[in-house]
Short mmCIF file of C-alpha atoms in Angstrom, two decimals:
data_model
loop_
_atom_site.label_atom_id
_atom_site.label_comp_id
_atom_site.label_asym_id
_atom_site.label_seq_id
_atom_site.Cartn_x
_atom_site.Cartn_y
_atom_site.Cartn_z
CA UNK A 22 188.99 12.11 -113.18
CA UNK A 23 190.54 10.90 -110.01
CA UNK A 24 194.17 11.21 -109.66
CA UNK A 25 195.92 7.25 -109.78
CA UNK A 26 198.10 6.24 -106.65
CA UNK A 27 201.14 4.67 -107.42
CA UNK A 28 200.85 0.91 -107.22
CA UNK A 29 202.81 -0.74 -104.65
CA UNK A 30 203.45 -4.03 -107.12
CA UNK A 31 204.93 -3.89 -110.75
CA UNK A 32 203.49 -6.58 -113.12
CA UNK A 33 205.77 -8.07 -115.50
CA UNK A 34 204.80 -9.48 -118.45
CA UNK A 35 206.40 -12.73 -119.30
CA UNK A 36 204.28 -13.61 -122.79
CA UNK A 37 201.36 -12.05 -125.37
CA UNK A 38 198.41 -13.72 -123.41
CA UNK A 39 199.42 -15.03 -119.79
CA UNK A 40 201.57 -12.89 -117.32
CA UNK A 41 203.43 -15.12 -114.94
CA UNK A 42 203.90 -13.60 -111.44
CA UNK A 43 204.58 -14.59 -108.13
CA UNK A 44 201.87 -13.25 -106.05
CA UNK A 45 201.79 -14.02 -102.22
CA UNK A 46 197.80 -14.90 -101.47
CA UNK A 47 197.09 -15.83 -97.90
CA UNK A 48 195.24 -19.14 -97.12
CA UNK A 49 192.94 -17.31 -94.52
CA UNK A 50 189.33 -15.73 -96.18
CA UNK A 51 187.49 -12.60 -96.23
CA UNK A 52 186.15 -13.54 -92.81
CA UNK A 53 189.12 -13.46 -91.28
CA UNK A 54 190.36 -9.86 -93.25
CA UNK A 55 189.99 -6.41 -90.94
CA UNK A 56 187.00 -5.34 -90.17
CA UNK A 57 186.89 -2.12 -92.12
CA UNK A 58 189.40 -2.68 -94.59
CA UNK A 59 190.41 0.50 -95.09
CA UNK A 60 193.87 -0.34 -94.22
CA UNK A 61 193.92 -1.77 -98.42
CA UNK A 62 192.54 -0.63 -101.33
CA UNK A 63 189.60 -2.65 -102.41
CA UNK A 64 187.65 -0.73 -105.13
CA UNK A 65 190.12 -0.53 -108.58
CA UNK A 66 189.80 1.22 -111.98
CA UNK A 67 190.23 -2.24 -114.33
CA UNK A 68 194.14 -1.67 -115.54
CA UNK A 69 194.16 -0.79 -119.18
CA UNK A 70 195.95 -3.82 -120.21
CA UNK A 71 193.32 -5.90 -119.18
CA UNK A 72 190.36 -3.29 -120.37
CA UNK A 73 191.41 -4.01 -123.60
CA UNK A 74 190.63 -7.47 -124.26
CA UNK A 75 186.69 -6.54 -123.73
CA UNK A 76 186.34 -2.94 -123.05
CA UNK A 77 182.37 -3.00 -122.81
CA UNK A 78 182.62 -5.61 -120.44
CA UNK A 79 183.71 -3.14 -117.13
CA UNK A 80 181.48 -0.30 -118.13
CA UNK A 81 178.09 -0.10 -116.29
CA UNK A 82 174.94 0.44 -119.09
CA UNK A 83 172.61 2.32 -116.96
CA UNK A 84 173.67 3.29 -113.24
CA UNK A 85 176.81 5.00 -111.81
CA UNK A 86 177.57 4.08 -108.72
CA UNK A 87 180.56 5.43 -106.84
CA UNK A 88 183.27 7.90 -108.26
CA UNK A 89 184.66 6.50 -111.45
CA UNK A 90 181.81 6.78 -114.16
CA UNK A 91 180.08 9.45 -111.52
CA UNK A 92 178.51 12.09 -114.23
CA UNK A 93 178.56 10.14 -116.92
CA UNK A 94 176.47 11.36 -119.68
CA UNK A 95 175.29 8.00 -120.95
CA UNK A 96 174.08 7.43 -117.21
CA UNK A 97 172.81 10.79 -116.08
CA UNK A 98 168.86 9.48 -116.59
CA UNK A 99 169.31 6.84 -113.54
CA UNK A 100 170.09 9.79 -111.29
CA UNK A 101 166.66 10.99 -111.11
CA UNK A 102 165.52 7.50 -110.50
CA UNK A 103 168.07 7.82 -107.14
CA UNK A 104 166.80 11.02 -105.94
CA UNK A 105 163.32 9.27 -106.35
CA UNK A 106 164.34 5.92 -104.26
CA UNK A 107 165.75 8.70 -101.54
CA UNK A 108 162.68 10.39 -101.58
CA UNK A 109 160.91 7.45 -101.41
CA UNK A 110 162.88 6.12 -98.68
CA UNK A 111 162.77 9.04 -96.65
CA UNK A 112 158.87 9.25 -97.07
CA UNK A 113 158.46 5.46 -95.68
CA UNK A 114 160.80 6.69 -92.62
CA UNK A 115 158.61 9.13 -91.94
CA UNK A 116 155.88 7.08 -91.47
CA UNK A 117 158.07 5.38 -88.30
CA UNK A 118 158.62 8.42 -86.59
CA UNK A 119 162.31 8.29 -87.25
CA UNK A 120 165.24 10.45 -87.16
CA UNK A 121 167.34 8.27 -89.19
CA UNK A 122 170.37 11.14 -89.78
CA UNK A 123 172.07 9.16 -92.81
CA UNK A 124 173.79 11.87 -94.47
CA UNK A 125 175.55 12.59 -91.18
CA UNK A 126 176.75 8.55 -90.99
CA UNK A 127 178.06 9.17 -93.60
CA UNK A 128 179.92 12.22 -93.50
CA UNK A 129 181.76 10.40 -90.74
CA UNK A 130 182.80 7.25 -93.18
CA UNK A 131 183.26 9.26 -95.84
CA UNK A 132 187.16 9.04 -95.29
CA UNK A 133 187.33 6.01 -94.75
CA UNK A 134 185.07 5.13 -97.76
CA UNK A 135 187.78 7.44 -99.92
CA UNK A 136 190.43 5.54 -98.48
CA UNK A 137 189.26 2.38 -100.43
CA UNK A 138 189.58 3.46 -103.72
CA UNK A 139 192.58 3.29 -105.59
CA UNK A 140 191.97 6.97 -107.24
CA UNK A 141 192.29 10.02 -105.01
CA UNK A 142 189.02 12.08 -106.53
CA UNK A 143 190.59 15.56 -105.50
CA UNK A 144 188.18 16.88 -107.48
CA UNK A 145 184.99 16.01 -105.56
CA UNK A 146 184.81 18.19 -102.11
CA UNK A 147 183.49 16.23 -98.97
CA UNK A 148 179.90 17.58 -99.79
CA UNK A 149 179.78 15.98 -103.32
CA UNK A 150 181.16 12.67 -102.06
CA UNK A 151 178.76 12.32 -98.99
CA UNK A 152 176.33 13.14 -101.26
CA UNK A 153 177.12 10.19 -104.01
CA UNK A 154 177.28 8.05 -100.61
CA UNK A 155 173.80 8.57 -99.75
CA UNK A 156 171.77 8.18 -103.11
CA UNK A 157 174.42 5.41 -104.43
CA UNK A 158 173.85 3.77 -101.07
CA UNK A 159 170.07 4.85 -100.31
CA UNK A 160 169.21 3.53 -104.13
CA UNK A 161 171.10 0.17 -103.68
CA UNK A 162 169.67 -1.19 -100.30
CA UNK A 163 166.38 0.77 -101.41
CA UNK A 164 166.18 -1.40 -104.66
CA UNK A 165 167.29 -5.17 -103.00
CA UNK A 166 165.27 -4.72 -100.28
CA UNK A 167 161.88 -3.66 -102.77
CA UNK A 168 162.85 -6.60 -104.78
CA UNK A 169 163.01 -9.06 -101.99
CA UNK A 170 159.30 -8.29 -101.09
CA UNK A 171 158.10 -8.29 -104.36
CA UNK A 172 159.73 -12.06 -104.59
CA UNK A 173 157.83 -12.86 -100.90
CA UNK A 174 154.52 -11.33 -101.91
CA UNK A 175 152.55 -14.23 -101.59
CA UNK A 176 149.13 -13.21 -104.18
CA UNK A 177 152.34 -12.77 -107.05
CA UNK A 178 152.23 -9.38 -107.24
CA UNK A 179 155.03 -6.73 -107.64
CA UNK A 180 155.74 -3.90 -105.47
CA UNK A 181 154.25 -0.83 -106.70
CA UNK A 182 157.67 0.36 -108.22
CA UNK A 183 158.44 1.07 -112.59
CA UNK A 184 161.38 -0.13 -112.37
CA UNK A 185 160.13 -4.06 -111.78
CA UNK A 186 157.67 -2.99 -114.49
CA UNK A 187 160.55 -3.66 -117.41
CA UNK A 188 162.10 -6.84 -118.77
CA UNK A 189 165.48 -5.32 -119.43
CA UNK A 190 166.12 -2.71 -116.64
CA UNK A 191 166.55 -4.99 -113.05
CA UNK A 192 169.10 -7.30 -115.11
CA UNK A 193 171.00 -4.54 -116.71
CA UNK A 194 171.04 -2.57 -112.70
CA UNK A 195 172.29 -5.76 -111.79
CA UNK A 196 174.96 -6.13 -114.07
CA UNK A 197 175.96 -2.45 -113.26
CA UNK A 198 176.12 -3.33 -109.21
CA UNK A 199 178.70 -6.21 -110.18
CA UNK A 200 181.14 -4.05 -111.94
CA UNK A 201 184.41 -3.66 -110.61
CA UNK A 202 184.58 -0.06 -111.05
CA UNK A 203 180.94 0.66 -109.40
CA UNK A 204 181.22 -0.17 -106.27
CA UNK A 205 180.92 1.37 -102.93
CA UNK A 206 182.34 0.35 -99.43
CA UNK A 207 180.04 -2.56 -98.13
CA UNK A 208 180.56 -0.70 -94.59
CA UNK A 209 178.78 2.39 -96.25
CA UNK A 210 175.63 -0.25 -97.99
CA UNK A 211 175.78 -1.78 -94.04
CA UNK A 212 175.15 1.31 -92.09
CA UNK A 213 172.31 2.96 -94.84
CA UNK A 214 170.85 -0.52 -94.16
CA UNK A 215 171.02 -0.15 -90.68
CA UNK A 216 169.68 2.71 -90.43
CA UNK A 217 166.58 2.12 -92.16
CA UNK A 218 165.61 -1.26 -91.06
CA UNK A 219 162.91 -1.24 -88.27
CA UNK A 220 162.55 -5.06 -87.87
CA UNK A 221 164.76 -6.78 -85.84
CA UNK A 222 163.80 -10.15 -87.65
CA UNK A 223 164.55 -8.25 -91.02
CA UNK A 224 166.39 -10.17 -94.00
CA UNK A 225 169.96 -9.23 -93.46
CA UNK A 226 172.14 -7.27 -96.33
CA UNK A 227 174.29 -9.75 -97.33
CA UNK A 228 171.64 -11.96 -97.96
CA UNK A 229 169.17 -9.48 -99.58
CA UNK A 230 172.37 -8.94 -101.88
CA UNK A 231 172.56 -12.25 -102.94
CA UNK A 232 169.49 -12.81 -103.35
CA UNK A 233 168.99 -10.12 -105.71
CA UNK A 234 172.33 -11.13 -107.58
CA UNK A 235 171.21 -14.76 -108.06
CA UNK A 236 169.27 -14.45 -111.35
CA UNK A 237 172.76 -13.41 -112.80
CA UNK A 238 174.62 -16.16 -111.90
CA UNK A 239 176.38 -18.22 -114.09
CA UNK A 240 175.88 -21.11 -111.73
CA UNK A 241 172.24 -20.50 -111.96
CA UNK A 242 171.13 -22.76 -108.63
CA UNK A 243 169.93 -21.61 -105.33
CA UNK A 244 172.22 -20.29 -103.03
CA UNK A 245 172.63 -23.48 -100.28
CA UNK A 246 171.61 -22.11 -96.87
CA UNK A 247 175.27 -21.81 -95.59
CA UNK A 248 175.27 -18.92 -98.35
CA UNK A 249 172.90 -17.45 -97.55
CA UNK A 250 173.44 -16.88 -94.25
CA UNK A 251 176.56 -15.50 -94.42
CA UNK A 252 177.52 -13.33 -91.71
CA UNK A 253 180.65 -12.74 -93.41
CA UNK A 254 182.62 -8.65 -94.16
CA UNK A 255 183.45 -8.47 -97.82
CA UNK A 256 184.46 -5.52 -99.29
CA UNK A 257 181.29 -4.22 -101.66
CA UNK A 258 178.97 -6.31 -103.50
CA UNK A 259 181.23 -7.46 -105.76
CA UNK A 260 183.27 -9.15 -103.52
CA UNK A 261 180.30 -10.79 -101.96
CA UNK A 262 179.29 -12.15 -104.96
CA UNK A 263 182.78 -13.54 -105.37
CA UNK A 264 182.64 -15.51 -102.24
CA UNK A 265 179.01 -17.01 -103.14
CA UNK A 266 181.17 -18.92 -105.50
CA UNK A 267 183.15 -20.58 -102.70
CA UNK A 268 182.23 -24.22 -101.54
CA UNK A 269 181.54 -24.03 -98.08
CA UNK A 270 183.41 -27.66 -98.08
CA UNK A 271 186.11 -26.57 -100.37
CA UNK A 272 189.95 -27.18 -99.61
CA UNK A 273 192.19 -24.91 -98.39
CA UNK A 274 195.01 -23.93 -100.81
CA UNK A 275 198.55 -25.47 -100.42
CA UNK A 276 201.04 -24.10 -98.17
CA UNK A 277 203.56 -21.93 -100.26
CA UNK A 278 206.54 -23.82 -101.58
CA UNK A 279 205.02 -26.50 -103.97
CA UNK A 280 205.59 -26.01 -107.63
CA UNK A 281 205.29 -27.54 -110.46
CA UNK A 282 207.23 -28.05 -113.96
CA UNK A 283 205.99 -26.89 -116.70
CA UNK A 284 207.55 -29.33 -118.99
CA UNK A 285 206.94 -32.43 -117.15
CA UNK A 286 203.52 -31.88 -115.67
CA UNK A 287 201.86 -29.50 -118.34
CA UNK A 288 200.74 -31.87 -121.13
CA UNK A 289 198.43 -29.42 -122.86
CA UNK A 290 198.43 -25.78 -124.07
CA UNK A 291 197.94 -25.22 -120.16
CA UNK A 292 196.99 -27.45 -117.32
CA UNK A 293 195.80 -30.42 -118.44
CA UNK A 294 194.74 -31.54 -122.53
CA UNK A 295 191.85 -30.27 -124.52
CA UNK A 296 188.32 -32.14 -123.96
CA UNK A 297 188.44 -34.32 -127.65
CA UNK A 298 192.36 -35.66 -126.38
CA UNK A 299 190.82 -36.43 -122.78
CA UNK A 300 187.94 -38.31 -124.72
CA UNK A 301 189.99 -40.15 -126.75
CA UNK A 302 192.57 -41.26 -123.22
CA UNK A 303 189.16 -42.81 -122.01
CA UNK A 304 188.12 -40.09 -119.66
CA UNK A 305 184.55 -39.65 -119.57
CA UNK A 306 182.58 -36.34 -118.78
CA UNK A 307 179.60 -35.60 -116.21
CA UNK A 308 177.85 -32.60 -115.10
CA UNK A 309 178.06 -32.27 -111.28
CA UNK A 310 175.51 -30.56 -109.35
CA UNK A 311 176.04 -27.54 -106.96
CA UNK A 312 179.00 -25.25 -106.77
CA UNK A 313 180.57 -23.40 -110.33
CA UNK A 314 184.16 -24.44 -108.67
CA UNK A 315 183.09 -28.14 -107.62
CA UNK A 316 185.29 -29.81 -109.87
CA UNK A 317 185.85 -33.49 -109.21
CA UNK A 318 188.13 -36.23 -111.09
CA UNK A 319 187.74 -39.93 -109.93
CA UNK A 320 187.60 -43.89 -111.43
CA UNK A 321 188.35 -42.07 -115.34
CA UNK A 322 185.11 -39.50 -114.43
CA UNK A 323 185.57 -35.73 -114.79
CA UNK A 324 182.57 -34.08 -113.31
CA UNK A 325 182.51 -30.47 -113.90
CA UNK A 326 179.34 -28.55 -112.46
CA UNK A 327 177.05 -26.69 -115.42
CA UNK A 328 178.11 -23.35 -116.70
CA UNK A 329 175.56 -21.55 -117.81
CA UNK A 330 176.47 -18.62 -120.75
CA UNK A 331 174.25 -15.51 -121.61
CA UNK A 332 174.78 -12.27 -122.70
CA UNK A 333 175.69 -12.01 -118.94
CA UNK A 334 178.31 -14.57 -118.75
CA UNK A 335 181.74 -12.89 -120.09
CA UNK A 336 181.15 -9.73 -118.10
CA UNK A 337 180.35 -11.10 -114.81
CA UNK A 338 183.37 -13.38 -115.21
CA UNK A 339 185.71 -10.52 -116.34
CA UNK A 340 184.70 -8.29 -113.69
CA UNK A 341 184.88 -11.45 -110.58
CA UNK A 342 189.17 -12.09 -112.67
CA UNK A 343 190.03 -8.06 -112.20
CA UNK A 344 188.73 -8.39 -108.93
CA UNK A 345 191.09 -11.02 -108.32
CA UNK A 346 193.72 -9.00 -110.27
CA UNK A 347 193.58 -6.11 -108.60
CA UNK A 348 193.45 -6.98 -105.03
CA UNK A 349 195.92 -9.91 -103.94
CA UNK A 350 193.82 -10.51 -100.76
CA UNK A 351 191.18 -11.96 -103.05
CA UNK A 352 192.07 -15.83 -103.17
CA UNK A 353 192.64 -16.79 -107.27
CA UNK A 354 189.46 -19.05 -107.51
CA UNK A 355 187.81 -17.45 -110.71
CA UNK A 356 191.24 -17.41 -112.18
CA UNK A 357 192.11 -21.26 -111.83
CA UNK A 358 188.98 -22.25 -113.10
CA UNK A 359 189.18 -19.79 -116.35
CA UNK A 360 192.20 -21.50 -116.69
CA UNK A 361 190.79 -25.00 -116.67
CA UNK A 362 188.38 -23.88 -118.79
CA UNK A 363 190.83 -22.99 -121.22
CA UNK A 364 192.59 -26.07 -121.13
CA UNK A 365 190.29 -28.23 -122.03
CA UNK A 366 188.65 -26.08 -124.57
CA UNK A 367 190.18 -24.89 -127.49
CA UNK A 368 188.28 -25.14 -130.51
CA UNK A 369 184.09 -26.30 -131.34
CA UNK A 370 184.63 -29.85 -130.96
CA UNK A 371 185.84 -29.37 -127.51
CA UNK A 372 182.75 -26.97 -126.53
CA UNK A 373 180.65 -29.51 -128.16
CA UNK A 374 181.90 -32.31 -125.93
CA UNK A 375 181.29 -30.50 -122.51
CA UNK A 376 177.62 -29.55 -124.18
CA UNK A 377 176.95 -33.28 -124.77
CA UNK A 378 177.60 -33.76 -121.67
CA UNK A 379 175.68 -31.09 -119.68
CA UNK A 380 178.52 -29.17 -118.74
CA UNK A 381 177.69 -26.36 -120.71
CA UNK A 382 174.74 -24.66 -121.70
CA UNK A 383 174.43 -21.84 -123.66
CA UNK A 384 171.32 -19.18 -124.45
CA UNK A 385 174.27 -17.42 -127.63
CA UNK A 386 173.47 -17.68 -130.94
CA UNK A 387 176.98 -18.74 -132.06
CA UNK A 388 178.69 -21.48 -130.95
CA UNK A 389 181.96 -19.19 -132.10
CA UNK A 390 181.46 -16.13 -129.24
CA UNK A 391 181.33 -19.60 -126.40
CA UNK A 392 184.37 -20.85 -127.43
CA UNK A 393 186.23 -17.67 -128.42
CA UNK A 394 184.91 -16.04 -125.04
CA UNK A 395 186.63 -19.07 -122.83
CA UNK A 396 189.59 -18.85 -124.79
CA UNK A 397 189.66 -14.81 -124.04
CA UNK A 398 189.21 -14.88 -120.14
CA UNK A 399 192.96 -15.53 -119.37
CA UNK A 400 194.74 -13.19 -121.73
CA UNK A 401 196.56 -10.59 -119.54
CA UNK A 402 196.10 -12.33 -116.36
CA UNK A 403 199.20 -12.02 -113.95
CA UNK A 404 199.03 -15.75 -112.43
CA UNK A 405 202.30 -18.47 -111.55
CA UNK A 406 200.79 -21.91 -113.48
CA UNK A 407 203.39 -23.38 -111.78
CA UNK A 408 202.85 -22.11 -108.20
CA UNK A 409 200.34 -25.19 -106.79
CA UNK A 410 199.68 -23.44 -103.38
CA UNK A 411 197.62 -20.79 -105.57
CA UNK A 412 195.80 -23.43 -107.29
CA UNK A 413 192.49 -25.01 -105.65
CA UNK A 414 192.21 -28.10 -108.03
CA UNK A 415 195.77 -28.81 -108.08
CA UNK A 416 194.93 -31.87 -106.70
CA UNK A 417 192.45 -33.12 -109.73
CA UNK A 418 194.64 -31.50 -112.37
CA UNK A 419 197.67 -34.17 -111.31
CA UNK A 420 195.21 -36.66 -110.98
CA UNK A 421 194.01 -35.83 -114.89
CA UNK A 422 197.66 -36.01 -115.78
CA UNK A 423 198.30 -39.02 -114.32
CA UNK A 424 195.54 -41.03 -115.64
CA UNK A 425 196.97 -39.64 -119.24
CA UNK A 426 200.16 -41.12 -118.38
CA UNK A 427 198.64 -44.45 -117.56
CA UNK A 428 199.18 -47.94 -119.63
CA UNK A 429 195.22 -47.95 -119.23
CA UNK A 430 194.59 -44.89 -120.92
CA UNK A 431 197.32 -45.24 -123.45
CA UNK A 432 195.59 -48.37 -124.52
CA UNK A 433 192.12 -46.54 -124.76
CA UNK A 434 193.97 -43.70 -126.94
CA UNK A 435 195.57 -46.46 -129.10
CA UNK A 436 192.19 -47.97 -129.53
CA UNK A 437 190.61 -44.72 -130.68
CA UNK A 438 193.23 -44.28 -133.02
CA UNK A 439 192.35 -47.34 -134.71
CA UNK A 440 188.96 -47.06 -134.68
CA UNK A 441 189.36 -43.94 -136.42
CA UNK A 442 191.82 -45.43 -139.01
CA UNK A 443 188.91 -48.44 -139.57
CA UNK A 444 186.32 -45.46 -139.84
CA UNK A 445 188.40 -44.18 -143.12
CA UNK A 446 188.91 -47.53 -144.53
CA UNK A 447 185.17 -48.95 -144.17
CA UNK A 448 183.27 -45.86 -143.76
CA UNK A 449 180.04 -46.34 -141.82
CA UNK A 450 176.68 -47.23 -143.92
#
């Protein structure tokens, strides 16, 4: 067990499912962050509080990577699979004639790649954690980079490797490279990568990441080009796939300073009202193409792109909010739109509504886990609702509000109600 540093911000809870804090969140992004980042902690152990709400949800299933679930015994069997992609690695290497000295790279990151965690790890030596760099880091690029040319073959045939031979291992590997906890330093992925490519015209990391994260996605649609070239320093690949989720068009958040109150511009449980009281104020519902986040509200029309849920949904999205959580330079993105989410849905007729309308698709059995899983993203989330600068729809959500407020949509909700009234008294044959 690593030993915990003291955290340099104290949460305080202000009710049972929302924490309200004031967190300062610069308006620049990760492009514009240090280039090593080891000046801030990047890689986090999940805090308890929010571990609790879905415990399985920050565990990997099948591959450690990193320090904190390092010698796992549920895990142990992927080791030899490491070893093997080293080995592997190493053999291909060979083949160019090249003294690639990896294990020496990264001997000299390896304090700066301690520096990022949050845990001290006194109890791995230097050799141990150089070690864990090189087959974490040798099995990752290793892995995305096999799988990229078994996508490009073009005769349709996979790259001689069992691991592509399964249905259920490459998703649950994965799942396990987008956990919070199982991360290494992207700098460390970076220099493995470039020490072992021979090609200058080569497909770079980041986009050999995402590339091999895309089946996963919620948003399920191809990466726009923009994305895909990123040239962009994130942190590890979780933080990559956190800015995939970005519109390259998107708004920058407010300055600081704007707020709003609760009372007055809250109508709902949260931001805005549930999807059956929106219906019923006239506003109509649309699935919009493109981004997860590319959430638009115009002429009584709220387009909301398609979320797709699987058994891969709740974790991805639980692990992208601690992410958020835990490091304040990560702009609140994933967090506003859980939040929207769970404003306007709050029981099976809301869910329903968004489904009807494309907004929502789901591959769950029961329609109970959608709704009960978009109602349990926010609980223990430390976020100001009223602070607009931190909010990247704040813009729609007043537009929402006012259209509620309208003489317009007043006489569309008066309308409903007595259409529903006639619907009792001369029931439908």
């Amino acid at each position: 067990m690593g030993k915990k540093r003291k955290s340099p911000r104290k949460q305080e809870e202000a009710d049972k499912d929302m924490t309200v804090v004031a967190v300062d969140f610069p308006g620049d992004t990760a492009d514009d962050e240090p280039r090593r980042f080891i000046s801030q902690w990047s890689i986090f152990r999940v805090p308890a509080h929010i571990r609790q709400v879905d415990e399985k949800a920050y565990n990997p299933r099948v591959v450690s990577i990193g320090p904190f679930h390092r010698n796992r015994p549920a895990l142990r069997a992927m080791e030899a699979q490491k070893v093997r992609f080293y080995e592997r690695l190493m053999t291909r290497m060979a083949y160019e004639d090249r003294d690639v000295g990896i294990k020496t790279a990264m001997m000299k990151l390896e304090p700066d790649a301690r520096r990022c965690y949050s845990e001290e790890f006194e109890d791995i030596s230097t050799d141990e954690f150089v070690d864990m760099m090189v087959l974490d880091g040798c099995f990752i690029v290793e892995l995305m980079r096999l799988s990229h040319e078994s996508n490009q073959d073009e005769e349709g045939q996979f790259v001689e490797e069992p691991i592509f031979a399964t249905r259920w291992m490459l998703p649950n590997i994965t799942r396990d490279f987008l956990m919070l906890e199982n991360q290494l330093p992207m700098f460390v992925l970076q220099e493995i990568f470039n020490l072992t490519t021979f090609d200058q015209d080569a497909t770079p990391l980041n986009k050999l990441a995402l590339l091999f994260m895309e089946p996963l996605s919620p948003q399920k649609g191809q990466y726009t080009d923009i994305k895909l070239n990123d040239k962009g320093e994130h942190h590890h690949l979780l933080a990559l796939f956190h800015s995939s989720f970005i519109p390259s068009d998107i708004r920058p958040l407010r300055e600081r300073g704007a707020r709003w109150n609760r009372q007055e511009n809250f109508p709902g449980k949260l931001w805005v009202h549930e999807a059956k009281r929106l219906r019923r104020a006239g506003v109509r519902f649309k699935d919009n193409p493109g981004n997860l986040l590319n959430i638009e509200f115009a002429n009584r029309e709220l387009k909301i792109p398609t979320l797709f849920i699987d058994e891969w949904t709740g974790p991805l999205l639980r692990n992208l909010l601690a992410y958020e959580q835990c490091n304040a330079f990560a702009l609140p993105y994933i967090t506003c739109y859980a939040i929207f989410l769970n404003s306007i849905i709050e029981d099976l007729k809301d869910k329903e509504i968004l489904q009807d309308a494309g907004i929502i698709y789901q591959s769950v059995d029961e329609d109970e886990e959608v709704v009960d899983l978009i109602n349990s993203l926010t609980k223990e989330l430390a976020f100001d609702m009223n602070d607009m600068s931190d909010c990247f729809i704040a813009e729609q959500i007043e537009d929402i509000n006012n259209f509620c407020k309208s003489w317009q949509s007043k006489c569309i909700f008066q309308l409903s109600r007595f259409e529903n009234i006639l619907s009792l008294i001369i029931p439908f044959r």
